[in-house]
Every structure is written in C-alpha cells, then in structure tokens.
PDB file of C-alpha atoms in Angstrom:
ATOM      1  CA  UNK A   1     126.955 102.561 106.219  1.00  0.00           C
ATOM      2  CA  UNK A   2     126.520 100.192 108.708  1.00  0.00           C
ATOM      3  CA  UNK A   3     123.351  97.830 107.944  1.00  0.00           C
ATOM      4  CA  UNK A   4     122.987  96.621 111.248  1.00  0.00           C
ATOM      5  CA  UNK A   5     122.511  99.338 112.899  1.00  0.00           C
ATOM      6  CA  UNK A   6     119.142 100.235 114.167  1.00  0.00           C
ATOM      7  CA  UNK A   7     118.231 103.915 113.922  1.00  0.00           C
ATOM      8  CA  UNK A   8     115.161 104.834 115.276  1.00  0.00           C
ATOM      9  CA  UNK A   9     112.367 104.537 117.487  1.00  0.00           C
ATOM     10  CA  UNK A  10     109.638 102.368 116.560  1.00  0.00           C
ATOM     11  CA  UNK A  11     106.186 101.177 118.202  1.00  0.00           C
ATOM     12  CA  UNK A  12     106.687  97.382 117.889  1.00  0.00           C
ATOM     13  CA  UNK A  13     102.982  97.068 119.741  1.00  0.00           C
ATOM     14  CA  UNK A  14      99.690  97.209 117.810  1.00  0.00           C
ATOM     15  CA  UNK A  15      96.629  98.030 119.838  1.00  0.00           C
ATOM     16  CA  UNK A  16      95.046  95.389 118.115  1.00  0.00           C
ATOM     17  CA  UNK A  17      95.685  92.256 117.578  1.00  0.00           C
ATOM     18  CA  UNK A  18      96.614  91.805 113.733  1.00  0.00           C
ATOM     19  CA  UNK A  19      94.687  89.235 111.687  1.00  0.00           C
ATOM     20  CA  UNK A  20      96.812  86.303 110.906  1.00  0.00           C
ATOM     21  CA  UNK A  21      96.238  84.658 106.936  1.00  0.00           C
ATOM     22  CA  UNK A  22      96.567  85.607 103.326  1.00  0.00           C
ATOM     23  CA  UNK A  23      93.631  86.229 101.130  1.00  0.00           C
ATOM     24  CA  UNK A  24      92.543  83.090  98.911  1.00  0.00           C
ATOM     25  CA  UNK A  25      94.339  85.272  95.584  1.00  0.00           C
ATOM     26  CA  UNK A  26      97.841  85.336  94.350  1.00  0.00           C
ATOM     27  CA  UNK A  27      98.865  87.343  91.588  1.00  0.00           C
ATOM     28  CA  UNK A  28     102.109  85.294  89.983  1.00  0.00           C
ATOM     29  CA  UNK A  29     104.264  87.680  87.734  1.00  0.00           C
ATOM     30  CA  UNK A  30     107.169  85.283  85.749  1.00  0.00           C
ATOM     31  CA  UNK A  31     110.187  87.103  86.880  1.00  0.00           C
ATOM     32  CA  UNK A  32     111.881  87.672  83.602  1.00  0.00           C
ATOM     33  CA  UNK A  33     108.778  89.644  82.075  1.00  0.00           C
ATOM     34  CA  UNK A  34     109.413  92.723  85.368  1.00  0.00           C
ATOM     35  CA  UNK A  35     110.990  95.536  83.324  1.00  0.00           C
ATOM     36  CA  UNK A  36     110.979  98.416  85.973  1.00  0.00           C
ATOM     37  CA  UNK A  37     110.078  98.870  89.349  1.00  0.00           C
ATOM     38  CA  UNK A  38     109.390 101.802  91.899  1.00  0.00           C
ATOM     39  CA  UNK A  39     110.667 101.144  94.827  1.00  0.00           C
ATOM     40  CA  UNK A  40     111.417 103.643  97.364  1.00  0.00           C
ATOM     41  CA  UNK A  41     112.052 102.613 101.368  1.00  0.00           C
ATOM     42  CA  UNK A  42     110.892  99.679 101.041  1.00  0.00           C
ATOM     43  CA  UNK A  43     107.515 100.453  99.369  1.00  0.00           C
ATOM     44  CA  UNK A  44     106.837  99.474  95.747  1.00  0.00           C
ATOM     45  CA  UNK A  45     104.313 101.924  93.947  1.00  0.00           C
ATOM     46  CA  UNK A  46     104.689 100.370  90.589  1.00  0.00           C
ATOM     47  CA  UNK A  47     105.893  97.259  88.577  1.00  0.00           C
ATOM     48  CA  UNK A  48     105.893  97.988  84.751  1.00  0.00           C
ATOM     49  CA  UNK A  49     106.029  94.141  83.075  1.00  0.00           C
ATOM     50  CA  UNK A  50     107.606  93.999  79.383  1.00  0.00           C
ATOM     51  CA  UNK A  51     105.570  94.353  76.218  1.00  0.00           C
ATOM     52  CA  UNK A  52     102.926  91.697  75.916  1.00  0.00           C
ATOM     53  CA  UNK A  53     103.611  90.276  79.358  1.00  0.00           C
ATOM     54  CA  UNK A  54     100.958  89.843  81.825  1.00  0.00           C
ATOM     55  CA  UNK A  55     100.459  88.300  85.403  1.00  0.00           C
ATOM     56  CA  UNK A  56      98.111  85.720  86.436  1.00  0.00           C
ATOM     57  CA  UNK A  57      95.665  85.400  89.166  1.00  0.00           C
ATOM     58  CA  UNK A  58      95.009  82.603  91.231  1.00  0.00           C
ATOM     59  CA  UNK A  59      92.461  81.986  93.678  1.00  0.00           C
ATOM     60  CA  UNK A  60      91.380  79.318  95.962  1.00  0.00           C
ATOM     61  CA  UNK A  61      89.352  78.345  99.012  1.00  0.00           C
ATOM     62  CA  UNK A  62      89.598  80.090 102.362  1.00  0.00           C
ATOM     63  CA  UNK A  63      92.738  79.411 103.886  1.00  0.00           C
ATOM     64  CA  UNK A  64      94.711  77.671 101.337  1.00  0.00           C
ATOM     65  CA  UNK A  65      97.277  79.529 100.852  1.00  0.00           C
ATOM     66  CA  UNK A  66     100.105  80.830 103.386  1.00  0.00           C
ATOM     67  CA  UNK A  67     102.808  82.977 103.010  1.00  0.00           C
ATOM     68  CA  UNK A  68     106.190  82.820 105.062  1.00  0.00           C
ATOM     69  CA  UNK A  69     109.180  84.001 105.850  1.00  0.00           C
ATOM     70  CA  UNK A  70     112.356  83.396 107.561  1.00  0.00           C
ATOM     71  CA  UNK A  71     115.619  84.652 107.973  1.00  0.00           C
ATOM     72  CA  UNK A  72     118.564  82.576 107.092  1.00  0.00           C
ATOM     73  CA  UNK A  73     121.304  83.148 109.234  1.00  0.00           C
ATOM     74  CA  UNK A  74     124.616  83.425 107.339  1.00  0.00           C
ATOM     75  CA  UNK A  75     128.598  83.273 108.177  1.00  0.00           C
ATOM     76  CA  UNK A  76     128.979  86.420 106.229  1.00  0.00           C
ATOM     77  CA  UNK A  77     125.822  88.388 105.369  1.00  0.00           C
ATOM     78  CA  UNK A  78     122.126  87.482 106.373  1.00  0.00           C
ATOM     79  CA  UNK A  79     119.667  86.756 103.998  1.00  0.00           C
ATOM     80  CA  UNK A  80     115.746  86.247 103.759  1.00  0.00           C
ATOM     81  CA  UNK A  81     113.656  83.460 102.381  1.00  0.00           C
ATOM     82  CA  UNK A  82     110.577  83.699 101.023  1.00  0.00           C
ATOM     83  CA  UNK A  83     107.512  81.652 100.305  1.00  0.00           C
ATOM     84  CA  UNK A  84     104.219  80.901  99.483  1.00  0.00           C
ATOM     85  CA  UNK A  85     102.283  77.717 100.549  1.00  0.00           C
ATOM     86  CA  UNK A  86      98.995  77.005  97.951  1.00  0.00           C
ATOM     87  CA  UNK A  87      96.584  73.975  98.089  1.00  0.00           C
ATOM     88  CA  UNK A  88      94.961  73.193  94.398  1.00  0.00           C
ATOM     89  CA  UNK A  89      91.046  71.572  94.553  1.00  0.00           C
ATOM     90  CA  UNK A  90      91.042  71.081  91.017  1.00  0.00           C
ATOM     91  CA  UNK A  91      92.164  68.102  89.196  1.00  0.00           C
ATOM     92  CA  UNK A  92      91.579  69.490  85.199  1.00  0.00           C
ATOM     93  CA  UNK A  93      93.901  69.414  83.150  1.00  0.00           C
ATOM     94  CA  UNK A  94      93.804  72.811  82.627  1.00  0.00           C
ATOM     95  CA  UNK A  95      95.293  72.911  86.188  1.00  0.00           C
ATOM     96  CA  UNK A  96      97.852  70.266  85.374  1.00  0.00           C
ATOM     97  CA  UNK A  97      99.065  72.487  82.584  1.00  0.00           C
ATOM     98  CA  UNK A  98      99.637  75.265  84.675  1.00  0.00           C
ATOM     99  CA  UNK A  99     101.131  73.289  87.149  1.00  0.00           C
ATOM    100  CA  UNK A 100     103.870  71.849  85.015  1.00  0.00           C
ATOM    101  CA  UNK A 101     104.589  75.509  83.510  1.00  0.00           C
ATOM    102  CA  UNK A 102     104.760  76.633  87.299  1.00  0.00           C
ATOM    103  CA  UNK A 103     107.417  73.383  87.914  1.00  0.00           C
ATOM    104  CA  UNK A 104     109.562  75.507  85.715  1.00  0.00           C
ATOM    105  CA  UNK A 105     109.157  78.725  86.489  1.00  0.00           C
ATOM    106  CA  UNK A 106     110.696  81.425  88.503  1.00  0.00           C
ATOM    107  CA  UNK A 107     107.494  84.308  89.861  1.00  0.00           C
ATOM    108  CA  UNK A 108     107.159  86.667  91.941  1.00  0.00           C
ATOM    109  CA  UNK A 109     104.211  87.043  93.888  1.00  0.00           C
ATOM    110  CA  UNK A 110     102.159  89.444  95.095  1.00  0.00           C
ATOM    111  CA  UNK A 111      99.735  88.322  98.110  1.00  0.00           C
ATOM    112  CA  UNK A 112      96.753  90.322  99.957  1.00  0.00           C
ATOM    113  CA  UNK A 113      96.908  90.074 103.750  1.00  0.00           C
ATOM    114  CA  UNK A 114      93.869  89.912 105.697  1.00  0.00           C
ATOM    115  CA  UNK A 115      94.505  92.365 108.301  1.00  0.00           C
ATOM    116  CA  UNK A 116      93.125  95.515 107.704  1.00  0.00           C
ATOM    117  CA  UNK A 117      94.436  97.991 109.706  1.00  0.00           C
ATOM    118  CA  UNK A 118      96.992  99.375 107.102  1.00  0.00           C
ATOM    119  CA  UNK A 119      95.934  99.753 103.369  1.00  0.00           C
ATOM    120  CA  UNK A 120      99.840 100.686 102.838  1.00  0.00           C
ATOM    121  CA  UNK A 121     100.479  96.891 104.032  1.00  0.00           C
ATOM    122  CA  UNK A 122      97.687  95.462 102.834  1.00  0.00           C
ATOM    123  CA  UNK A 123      99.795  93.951  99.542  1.00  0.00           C
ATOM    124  CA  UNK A 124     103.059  92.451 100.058  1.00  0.00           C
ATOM    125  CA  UNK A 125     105.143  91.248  97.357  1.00  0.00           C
ATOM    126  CA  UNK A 126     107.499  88.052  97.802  1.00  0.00           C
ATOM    127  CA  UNK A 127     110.658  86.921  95.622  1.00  0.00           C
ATOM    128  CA  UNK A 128     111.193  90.280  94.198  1.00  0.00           C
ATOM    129  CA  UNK A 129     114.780  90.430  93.976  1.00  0.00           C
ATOM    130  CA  UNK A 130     115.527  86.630  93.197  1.00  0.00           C
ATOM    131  CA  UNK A 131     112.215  85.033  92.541  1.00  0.00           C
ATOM    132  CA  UNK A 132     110.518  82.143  93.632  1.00  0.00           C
ATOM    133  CA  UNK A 133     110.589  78.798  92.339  1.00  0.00           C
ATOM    134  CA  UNK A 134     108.522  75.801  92.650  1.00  0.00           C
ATOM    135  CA  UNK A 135     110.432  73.608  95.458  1.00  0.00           C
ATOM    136  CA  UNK A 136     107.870  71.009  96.929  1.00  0.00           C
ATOM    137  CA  UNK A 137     104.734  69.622  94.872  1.00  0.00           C
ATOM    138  CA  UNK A 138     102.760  67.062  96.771  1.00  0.00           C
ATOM    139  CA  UNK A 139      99.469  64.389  96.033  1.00  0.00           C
ATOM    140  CA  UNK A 140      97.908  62.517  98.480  1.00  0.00           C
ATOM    141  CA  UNK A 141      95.266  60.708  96.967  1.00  0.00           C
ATOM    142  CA  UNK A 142      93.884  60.083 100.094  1.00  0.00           C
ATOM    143  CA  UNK A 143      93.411  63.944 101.470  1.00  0.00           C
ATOM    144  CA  UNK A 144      89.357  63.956 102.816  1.00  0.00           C
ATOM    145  CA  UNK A 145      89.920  67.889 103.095  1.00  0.00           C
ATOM    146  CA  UNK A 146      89.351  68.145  99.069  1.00  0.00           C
ATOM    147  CA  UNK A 147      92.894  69.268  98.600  1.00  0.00           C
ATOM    148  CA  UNK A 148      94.553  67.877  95.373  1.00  0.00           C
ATOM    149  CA  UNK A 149      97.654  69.273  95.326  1.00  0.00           C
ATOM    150  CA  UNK A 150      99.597  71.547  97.450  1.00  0.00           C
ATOM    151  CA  UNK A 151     102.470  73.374  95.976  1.00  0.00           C
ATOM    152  CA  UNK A 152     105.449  75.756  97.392  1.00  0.00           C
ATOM    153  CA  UNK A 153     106.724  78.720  96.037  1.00  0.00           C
ATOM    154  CA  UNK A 154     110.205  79.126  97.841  1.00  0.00           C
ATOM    155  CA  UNK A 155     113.884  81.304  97.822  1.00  0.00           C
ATOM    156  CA  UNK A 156     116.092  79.195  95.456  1.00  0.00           C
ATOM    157  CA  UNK A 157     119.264  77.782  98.148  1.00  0.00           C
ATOM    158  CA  UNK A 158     121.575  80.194  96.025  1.00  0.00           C
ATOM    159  CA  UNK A 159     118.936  82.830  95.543  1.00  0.00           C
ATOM    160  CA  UNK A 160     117.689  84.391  98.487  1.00  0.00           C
ATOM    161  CA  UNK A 161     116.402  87.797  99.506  1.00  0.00           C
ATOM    162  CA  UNK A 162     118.292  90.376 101.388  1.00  0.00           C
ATOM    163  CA  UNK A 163     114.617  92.096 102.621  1.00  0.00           C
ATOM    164  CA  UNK A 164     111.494  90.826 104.180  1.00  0.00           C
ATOM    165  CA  UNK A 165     109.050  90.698 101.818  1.00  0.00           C
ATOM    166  CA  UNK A 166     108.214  94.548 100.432  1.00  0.00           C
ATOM    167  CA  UNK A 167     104.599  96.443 100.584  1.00  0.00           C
ATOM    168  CA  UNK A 168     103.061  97.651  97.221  1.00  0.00           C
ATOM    169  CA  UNK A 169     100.973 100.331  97.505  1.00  0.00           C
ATOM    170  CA  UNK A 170     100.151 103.550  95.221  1.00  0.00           C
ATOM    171  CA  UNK A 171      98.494 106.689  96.752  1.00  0.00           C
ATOM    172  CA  UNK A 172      95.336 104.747  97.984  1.00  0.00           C
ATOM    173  CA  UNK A 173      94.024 101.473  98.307  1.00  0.00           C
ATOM    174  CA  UNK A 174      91.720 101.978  95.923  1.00  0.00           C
ATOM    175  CA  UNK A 175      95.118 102.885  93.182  1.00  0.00           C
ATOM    176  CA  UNK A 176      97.259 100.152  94.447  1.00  0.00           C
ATOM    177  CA  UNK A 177      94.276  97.341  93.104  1.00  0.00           C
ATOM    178  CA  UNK A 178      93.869  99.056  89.735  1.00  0.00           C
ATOM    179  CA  UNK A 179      97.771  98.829  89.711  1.00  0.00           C
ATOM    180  CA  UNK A 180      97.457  95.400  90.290  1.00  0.00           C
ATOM    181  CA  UNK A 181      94.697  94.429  88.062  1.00  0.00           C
ATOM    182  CA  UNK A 182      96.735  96.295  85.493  1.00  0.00           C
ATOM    183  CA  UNK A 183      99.497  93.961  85.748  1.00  0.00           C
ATOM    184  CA  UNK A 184      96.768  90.716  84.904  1.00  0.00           C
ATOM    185  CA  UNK A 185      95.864  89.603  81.346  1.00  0.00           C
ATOM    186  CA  UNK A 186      93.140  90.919  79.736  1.00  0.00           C
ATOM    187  CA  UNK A 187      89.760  89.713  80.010  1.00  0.00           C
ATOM    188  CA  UNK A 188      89.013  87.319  76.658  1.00  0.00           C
TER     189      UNK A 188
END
C-alpha cells in the first residue's frame, strides 16, 4: 500500500464558510483508563473506558479554549501533532488540584466544534493514539482579561500522531452526546 497516494476525488470547497472555534467544553479521558475503541475510516463510534473509569468535563468562557494541529514533517515518515489550548478563570484550589493531577497526566480529548454544518464532524477527538500531555502552564498575574492560567495539552516530542485528529460520531447527533456523556462520572 502506498500511503501517499491520493485516491479519489474530493470537494475541498464548502459553500459556506465554516465557523472557526471550539466550544467552551472539553471532555479529558486519562489515556490509560481507554479499553476499546470503534474506529472505522477514520470515524470513532465508541470508546469503552475500563471498569470504574470515567472522563471529566471541563468548561470555560467563550473562546478559551483552541484546538490545533500541525503536521510535523519527518526524514522518514510524517507525523501529526496535536493540541489543545485552555485558559482557567478560577483560582480555587479545587482548580489547583486538578491542575497539578493534569501536570502529570497523559488525556485524550474530545472537543465540540462550532461549525454546524456536519453533525458527523461536529466531535473531534485529539491524542488518541499517543495522548496528550501537559507541555506549557503559564500565570501572569497581571492578565486584565480575567484569565488565571492558561494551559496546553500537546503531542509528546517522541509521541506523535500519524492522523489528524479523528471524528466521533454514533448514528445521530443526538447518540454521539449520550455516548459522550456516558463516558463522564456520574452525577453525586
């Protein structure tokens, strides 16, 4: 097989323009807990997490967080990386806690796009081969936006991903968000 081969036509051309951004909700999933997933051409319809694992939510303000992606051109084989970009407004300690566990982590996560025009887009799911690890934590104590900390999620150096990111979606839009909220803790 040759994996740079293109092989067929495709309409590179929306007739709309797509909207640009990320939700203000991650859904972080600590890469050792995945047991299974169903992935087939690129789409993921399920992630099955071990017994008594869970995913967390996170949400935040409009706008703060990003997700990216670049490819990393190699001698041998090219390779993706990954990332997600989020600004904190909270200072609790509660936060802090989190924050340290997420200094030591390696997640995979699972973003909502804004743009609407595909529901079988509409979730995209970043670090799923290699995961993503905490590679840039800054505090400016002078930020007048209200931002405390911002925070990256990145493709370890040695770790990167051979795909752009891949969509997860399950027979309807309204399937692939129960999946998801299936993956997240129960409600206390």
């Amino acid at each position: 097989m040759n994996c740079s081969r293109i092989s067929k036509n495709l309409v590179l051309a929306a007739c709309t323009n797509a909207v640009a951004g990320i939700e203000p909700e991650i859904i972080l999933l600590n890469k050792a807990d995945i047991n299974s997933v169903a992935l087939k051409s690129g789409v993921l319809s399920e992630i099955t997490l071990k017994d008594s694992s869970y995913g967390v939510k996170y949400t935040s303000a409009k706008n703060a967080f990003e997700a990216t992606v670049a490819l990393n051109k190699g001698t041998y084989m090219n390779s993706f990386t990954h990332g997600v970009v989020c600004r904190v407004f909270s200072r609790e300690q509660q936060t802090k806690d989190e924050l340290n566990r997420l200094a030591n982590a390696k997640v995979v996560a699972i973003v909502k796009n804004l743009d609407a025009h595909n529901d079988e887009t509409k979730y995209e799911v970043y670090g799923l081969e290699s995961g993503l690890v905490m590679t840039d934590l800054q505090f400016a104590s002078t930020d007048g936006d209200g931002v405390v900390y911002t925070f990256n999620l990145g493709s370890d150096d040695n770790a990167r991903e051979s795909e752009l990111p891949a969509s997860f979606y399950k027979e309807s839009l309204a399937t692939t968000e129960a999946a998801l909220t299936a993956l997240l803790a129960p409600a206390a």
